[in-house]
Amino acid sequence: MKRFEDLSEAETLALAIANEEEDSRIYATFAMRLRADFPATAAVFDGMAEEEGGHRNQLLALYEQKFGKELPLITRQDVRGFLRRNPVWLAEELRIEVVRRQAAVMELEAGEFYSRAAERARDTEVRRLLGDLALIEKKHEGVAERLTETHLTEAAVAGEDATARRLLVLQVVQPALAGLIDGSVSTLAPIFAAAFATHSPHETFLVGLAASVGAGISMGLTEAMSDDGAITGRGRPWIRGLACGVATAIGGLGHTLPYLIPDFWTATAVAAVIVVLELIVIAWVRWRYMETPFGAALVQIVLGGVLVLLAGILIGSG
């Protein structure tokens, strides 16, 4: 691996050409992967890929003029400390904000490379050439801004934001909400049944801990195995399973942890308050992301929770 400082003028230019080629392919990949859900942003990346291809052709012409037609094979992987691209385009699910941020980083890093190369050049011809490359990258930033203004209109941005929100709901919020409901509601019966059957905070805590962890594992595995997301667009199974499993465990542990308090009635009162807060949070999430009227969501979830709670208390007291 060579040091950047040891590159010859020909190698520096060849490296710039390879960089432009790779960036063009990255932008084209972004456009291809985003076209179905984010067409306006895909159009921006189509334009940026085309611009990078044009700059590559300009650089090739400059190289042929100075060094001939034989281009040395050198890539960023061959140079110590050179630009490293985070391969976000390989992810199964591309998040729009991550892609836009990656593109901004790519342009910034490329501009910094050319500026640094121009500063260390001592030969006037080489300095002029590298300075031209730095200016090209500055134009890249202007191109990105111009393309964004052209394609990402207010209506387009609003539409893509709605799509991003829909994907978030499908891939994270829905499985997490299902887990939170299951953990908060279904564990009420065994926990409060154990509480009123034993009047022992310690034993109730153990039952609640086992119920919460067990429910979290079960719900997580069920969600992960229920759908691979290939057809439904619900994202990677392990992400949905993790969101569902963790939310389930949290829902159960919320009203389990108060039974670490030694006094039974104090622990039960705190647990009851936490149950009310959990049900309100669930109703808020349904209102915020599932477009369910808050009042209706609150009545539905509170009614279900109260019925399960009463069932647990009655069974435990019997």
C-alpha positions as a Python dict, from the first residue, in 0.01 Angstrom:
ca = {
    (1, 'M'): (0, 0, 0),
    (2, 'K'): (142, 337, -104),
    (3, 'R'): (138, 660, 89),
    (4, 'F'): (-55, 946, -63),
    (5, 'E'): (256, 1163, -47),
    (6, 'D'): (449, 913, -261),
    (7, 'L'): (209, 913, -556),
    (8, 'S'): (336, 1044, -887),
    (9, 'E'): (141, 1295, -1093),
    (10, 'A'): (17, 1016, -1320),
    (11, 'E'): (-89, 801, -1024),
    (12, 'T'): (-268, 1092, -859),
    (13, 'L'): (-467, 1161, -1173),
    (14, 'A'): (-539, 789, -1225),
    (15, 'L'): (-662, 774, -866),
    (16, 'A'): (-892, 1069, -933),
    (17, 'I'): (-1031, 894, -1241),
    (18, 'A'): (-1096, 574, -1043),
    (19, 'N'): (-1264, 782, -773),
    (20, 'E'): (-1496, 948, -1025),
    (21, 'E'): (-1586, 611, -1179),
    (22, 'E'): (-1669, 456, -843),
    (23, 'D'): (-1869, 755, -722),
    (24, 'S'): (-2068, 751, -1045),
    (25, 'R'): (-2156, 387, -991),
    (26, 'I'): (-2249, 454, -629),
    (27, 'Y'): (-2486, 735, -726),
    (28, 'A'): (-2637, 516, -1000),
    (29, 'T'): (-2690, 240, -744),
    (30, 'F'): (-2857, 482, -505),
    (31, 'A'): (-3089, 592, -787),
    (32, 'M'): (-3175, 232, -879),
    (33, 'R'): (-3243, 127, -518),
    (34, 'L'): (-3451, 436, -432),
    (35, 'R'): (-3651, 472, -753),
    (36, 'A'): (-3959, 276, -641),
    (37, 'D'): (-4018, 458, -311),
    (38, 'F'): (-3830, 788, -357),
    (39, 'P'): (-3846, 884, -728),
    (40, 'A'): (-3751, 1249, -679),
    (41, 'T'): (-3435, 1165, -485),
    (42, 'A'): (-3358, 893, -740),
    (43, 'A'): (-3372, 1158, -1014),
    (44, 'V'): (-3121, 1366, -818),
    (45, 'F'): (-2878, 1074, -800),
    (46, 'D'): (-2931, 997, -1170),
    (47, 'G'): (-2816, 1350, -1245),
    (48, 'M'): (-2520, 1329, -1009),
    (49, 'A'): (-2411, 996, -1162),
    (50, 'E'): (-2426, 1154, -1508),
    (51, 'E'): (-2220, 1452, -1392),
    (52, 'E'): (-1958, 1224, -1235),
    (53, 'G'): (-1937, 1032, -1562),
    (54, 'G'): (-1879, 1356, -1750),
    (55, 'H'): (-1604, 1459, -1510),
    (56, 'R'): (-1443, 1117, -1554),
    (57, 'N'): (-1429, 1174, -1929),
    (58, 'Q'): (-1271, 1517, -1876),
    (59, 'L'): (-1011, 1366, -1646),
    (60, 'L'): (-933, 1091, -1896),
    (61, 'A'): (-878, 1350, -2165),
    (62, 'L'): (-641, 1542, -1937),
    (63, 'Y'): (-453, 1222, -1853),
    (64, 'E'): (-410, 1127, -2219),
    (65, 'Q'): (-283, 1476, -2296),
    (66, 'K'): (-18, 1463, -2024),
    (67, 'F'): (72, 1095, -1986),
    (68, 'G'): (-59, 902, -2286),
    (69, 'K'): (-316, 624, -2319),
    (70, 'E'): (-175, 373, -2067),
    (71, 'L'): (-361, 422, -1739),
    (72, 'P'): (-207, 267, -1425),
    (73, 'L'): (-440, 56, -1213),
    (74, 'I'): (-472, 225, -875),
    (75, 'T'): (-773, 257, -648),
    (76, 'R'): (-842, 415, -312),
    (77, 'Q'): (-781, 76, -149),
    (78, 'D'): (-420, 95, -270),
    (79, 'V'): (-343, 424, -94),
    (80, 'R'): (-294, 455, 281),
    (81, 'G'): (-526, 713, 434),
    (82, 'F'): (-726, 767, 116),
    (83, 'L'): (-1103, 802, 102),
    (84, 'R'): (-1302, 506, 232),
    (85, 'R'): (-1665, 483, 129),
    (86, 'N'): (-1909, 342, 383),
    (87, 'P'): (-2091, 78, 173),
    (88, 'V'): (-2442, 179, 275),
    (89, 'W'): (-2562, 88, -77),
    (90, 'L'): (-2515, -279, 16),
    (91, 'A'): (-2776, -262, 292),
    (92, 'E'): (-3099, -447, 221),
    (93, 'E'): (-3306, -151, 337),
    (94, 'L'): (-3176, 193, 237),
    (95, 'R'): (-3291, 473, 465),
    (96, 'I'): (-3337, 793, 271),
    (97, 'E'): (-3171, 1016, 530),
    (98, 'V'): (-2866, 788, 542),
    (99, 'V'): (-2829, 796, 164),
    (100, 'R'): (-2850, 1175, 145),
    (101, 'R'): (-2598, 1210, 426),
    (102, 'Q'): (-2361, 963, 259),
    (103, 'A'): (-2375, 1158, -68),
    (104, 'A'): (-2289, 1481, 113),
    (105, 'V'): (-1993, 1310, 284),
    (106, 'M'): (-1870, 1172, -49),
    (107, 'E'): (-1864, 1516, -212),
    (108, 'L'): (-1695, 1673, 91),
    (109, 'E'): (-1424, 1403, 109),
    (110, 'A'): (-1352, 1423, -263),
    (111, 'G'): (-1315, 1800, -247),
    (112, 'E'): (-1080, 1770, 50),
    (113, 'F'): (-868, 1515, -138),
    (114, 'Y'): (-819, 1739, -440),
    (115, 'S'): (-746, 2045, -226),
    (116, 'R'): (-487, 1854, -25),
    (117, 'A'): (-325, 1717, -339),
    (118, 'A'): (-305, 2065, -493),
    (119, 'E'): (-143, 2209, -179),
    (120, 'R'): (141, 1954, -176),
    (121, 'A'): (220, 1979, -548),
    (122, 'R'): (542, 2165, -629),
    (123, 'D'): (544, 2136, -1007),
    (124, 'T'): (340, 2418, -1159),
    (125, 'E'): (174, 2192, -1415),
    (126, 'V'): (78, 1941, -1148),
    (127, 'R'): (-48, 2216, -917),
    (128, 'R'): (-261, 2357, -1197),
    (129, 'L'): (-403, 2014, -1278),
    (130, 'L'): (-488, 1930, -918),
    (131, 'G'): (-633, 2275, -868),
    (132, 'D'): (-862, 2209, -1163),
    (133, 'L'): (-974, 1887, -997),
    (134, 'A'): (-1053, 2074, -676),
    (135, 'L'): (-1262, 2320, -875),
    (136, 'I'): (-1445, 2033, -1041),
    (137, 'E'): (-1543, 1900, -699),
    (138, 'K'): (-1665, 2245, -600),
    (139, 'K'): (-1883, 2234, -910),
    (140, 'H'): (-2011, 1896, -793),
    (141, 'E'): (-2155, 2065, -486),
    (142, 'G'): (-2328, 2321, -704),
    (143, 'V'): (-2461, 2048, -930),
    (144, 'A'): (-2604, 1861, -631),
    (145, 'E'): (-2774, 2176, -509),
    (146, 'R'): (-2910, 2257, -855),
    (147, 'L'): (-3041, 1905, -909),
    (148, 'T'): (-3198, 1904, -564),
    (149, 'E'): (-3380, 2230, -637),
    (150, 'T'): (-3499, 2089, -971),
    (151, 'H'): (-3625, 1749, -858),
    (152, 'L'): (-3688, 1778, -484),
    (153, 'T'): (-3979, 2019, -497),
    (154, 'E'): (-4186, 2082, -186),
    (155, 'A'): (-4449, 1834, -306),
    (156, 'A'): (-4183, 1572, -386),
    (157, 'V'): (-4021, 1610, -45),
    (158, 'A'): (-4360, 1583, 125),
    (159, 'G'): (-4437, 1267, -71),
    (160, 'E'): (-4102, 1108, 10),
    (161, 'D'): (-4135, 1201, 376),
    (162, 'A'): (-4473, 1027, 378),
    (163, 'T'): (-4315, 719, 220),
    (164, 'A'): (-4033, 722, 477),
    (165, 'R'): (-4290, 747, 754),
    (166, 'R'): (-4486, 455, 606),
    (167, 'L'): (-4173, 240, 592),
    (168, 'L'): (-4086, 333, 952),
    (169, 'V'): (-4433, 230, 1064),
    (170, 'L'): (-4418, -99, 873),
    (171, 'Q'): (-4066, -197, 972),
    (172, 'V'): (-4032, -68, 1329),
    (173, 'V'): (-4340, 91, 1483),
    (174, 'Q'): (-4593, -184, 1410),
    (175, 'P'): (-4384, -474, 1546),
    (176, 'A'): (-4272, -266, 1845),
    (177, 'L'): (-4630, -161, 1917),
    (178, 'A'): (-4751, -521, 1895),
    (179, 'G'): (-4479, -621, 2140),
    (180, 'L'): (-4553, -335, 2378),
    (181, 'I'): (-4923, -420, 2384),
    (182, 'D'): (-4852, -788, 2442),
    (183, 'G'): (-4593, -718, 2711),
    (184, 'S'): (-4801, -456, 2890),
    (185, 'V'): (-5139, -626, 2873),
    (186, 'S'): (-5090, -1002, 2855),
    (187, 'T'): (-4847, -1010, 3149),
    (188, 'L'): (-5093, -828, 3376),
    (189, 'A'): (-5286, -1145, 3456),
    (190, 'P'): (-4997, -1369, 3566),
    (191, 'I'): (-4817, -1091, 3753),
    (192, 'F'): (-5115, -966, 3952),
    (193, 'A'): (-5245, -1320, 4000),
    (194, 'A'): (-4910, -1410, 4158),
    (195, 'A'): (-4916, -1090, 4363),
    (196, 'F'): (-5259, -1149, 4519),
    (197, 'A'): (-5202, -1521, 4556),
    (198, 'T'): (-4875, -1490, 4747),
    (199, 'H'): (-4868, -1130, 4878),
    (200, 'S'): (-4493, -1168, 4832),
    (201, 'P'): (-4315, -893, 4632),
    (202, 'H'): (-4013, -1117, 4575),
    (203, 'E'): (-4211, -1410, 4435),
    (204, 'T'): (-4423, -1171, 4227),
    (205, 'F'): (-4108, -1014, 4086),
    (206, 'L'): (-3973, -1355, 3983),
    (207, 'V'): (-4300, -1445, 3811),
    (208, 'G'): (-4310, -1108, 3634),
    (209, 'L'): (-3946, -1134, 3527),
    (210, 'A'): (-3999, -1482, 3385),
    (211, 'A'): (-4321, -1380, 3209),
    (212, 'S'): (-4166, -1066, 3059),
    (213, 'V'): (-3846, -1227, 2935),
    (214, 'G'): (-4029, -1534, 2807),
    (215, 'A'): (-4289, -1324, 2628),
    (216, 'G'): (-4014, -1107, 2476),
    (217, 'I'): (-3829, -1408, 2336),
    (218, 'S'): (-4149, -1569, 2209),
    (219, 'M'): (-4285, -1253, 2043),
    (220, 'G'): (-3948, -1166, 1893),
    (221, 'L'): (-3907, -1508, 1734),
    (222, 'T'): (-4268, -1513, 1614),
    (223, 'E'): (-4234, -1174, 1446),
    (224, 'A'): (-3900, -1257, 1288),
    (225, 'M'): (-4026, -1585, 1143),
    (226, 'S'): (-4366, -1460, 1033),
    (227, 'D'): (-4252, -1260, 729),
    (228, 'D'): (-3919, -1217, 550),
    (229, 'G'): (-4028, -877, 418),
    (230, 'A'): (-3950, -961, 55),
    (231, 'I'): (-4309, -918, -62),
    (232, 'T'): (-4466, -702, 207),
    (233, 'G'): (-4182, -450, 228),
    (234, 'R'): (-4178, -478, 607),
    (235, 'G'): (-3799, -483, 625),
    (236, 'R'): (-3548, -727, 762),
    (237, 'P'): (-3695, -995, 989),
    (238, 'W'): (-3430, -963, 1261),
    (239, 'I'): (-3494, -589, 1299),
    (240, 'R'): (-3868, -642, 1335),
    (241, 'G'): (-3811, -934, 1569),
    (242, 'L'): (-3570, -733, 1783),
    (243, 'A'): (-3808, -436, 1800),
    (244, 'C'): (-4101, -660, 1892),
    (245, 'G'): (-3910, -870, 2144),
    (246, 'V'): (-3750, -578, 2326),
    (247, 'A'): (-4078, -383, 2338),
    (248, 'T'): (-4257, -690, 2476),
    (249, 'A'): (-4002, -736, 2753),
    (250, 'I'): (-4011, -365, 2840),
    (251, 'G'): (-4390, -371, 2855),
    (252, 'G'): (-4387, -654, 3108),
    (253, 'L'): (-4091, -531, 3311),
    (254, 'G'): (-4255, -190, 3358),
    (255, 'H'): (-4504, -323, 3614),
    (256, 'T'): (-4271, -599, 3735),
    (257, 'L'): (-3988, -382, 3866),
    (258, 'P'): (-4204, -214, 4138),
    (259, 'Y'): (-4213, -550, 4315),
    (260, 'L'): (-3852, -497, 4409),
    (261, 'I'): (-4009, -274, 4678),
    (262, 'P'): (-4031, -484, 4998),
    (263, 'D'): (-4377, -362, 5105),
    (264, 'F'): (-4647, -548, 4908),
    (265, 'W'): (-4916, -279, 4897),
    (266, 'T'): (-4669, -3, 4812),
    (267, 'A'): (-4526, -215, 4531),
    (268, 'T'): (-4875, -296, 4402),
    (269, 'A'): (-4981, 69, 4407),
    (270, 'V'): (-4669, 174, 4213),
    (271, 'A'): (-4724, -111, 3967),
    (272, 'A'): (-5083, 0, 3911),
    (273, 'V'): (-4971, 356, 3837),
    (274, 'I'): (-4714, 227, 3590),
    (275, 'V'): (-4980, 14, 3420),
    (276, 'V'): (-5190, 327, 3365),
    (277, 'L'): (-4889, 510, 3218),
    (278, 'E'): (-4812, 214, 2989),
    (279, 'L'): (-5166, 210, 2856),
    (280, 'I'): (-5154, 585, 2791),
    (281, 'V'): (-4824, 546, 2603),
    (282, 'I'): (-4970, 268, 2389),
    (283, 'A'): (-5273, 482, 2309),
    (284, 'W'): (-5045, 774, 2216),
    (285, 'V'): (-4833, 557, 1984),
    (286, 'R'): (-5147, 430, 1811),
    (287, 'W'): (-5267, 788, 1769),
    (288, 'R'): (-4929, 919, 1656),
    (289, 'Y'): (-4834, 650, 1405),
    (290, 'M'): (-5146, 443, 1333),
    (291, 'E'): (-5382, 739, 1288),
    (292, 'T'): (-5620, 604, 1552),
    (293, 'P'): (-5820, 877, 1735),
    (294, 'F'): (-5655, 921, 2072),
    (295, 'G'): (-5981, 892, 2264),
    (296, 'A'): (-6081, 572, 2087),
    (297, 'A'): (-5733, 426, 2125),
    (298, 'L'): (-5729, 510, 2495),
    (299, 'V'): (-6072, 356, 2559),
    (300, 'Q'): (-5983, 40, 2366),
    (301, 'I'): (-5649, -22, 2532),
    (302, 'V'): (-5765, 78, 2883),
    (303, 'L'): (-6072, -145, 2856),
    (304, 'G'): (-5861, -442, 2750),
    (305, 'G'): (-5601, -374, 3016),
    (306, 'V'): (-5856, -339, 3294),
    (307, 'L'): (-6025, -665, 3197),
    (308, 'V'): (-5694, -854, 3200),
    (309, 'L'): (-5593, -688, 3529),
    (310, 'L'): (-5922, -781, 3697),
    (311, 'A'): (-5889, -1136, 3568),
    (312, 'G'): (-5544, -1164, 3726),
    (313, 'I'): (-5660, -1019, 4058),
    (314, 'L'): (-5969, -1243, 4073),
    (315, 'I'): (-5771, -1556, 3989),
    (316, 'G'): (-5500, -1470, 4241),
    (317, 'S'): (-5748, -1392, 4518),
    (318, 'G'): (-5958, -1704, 4459),
}
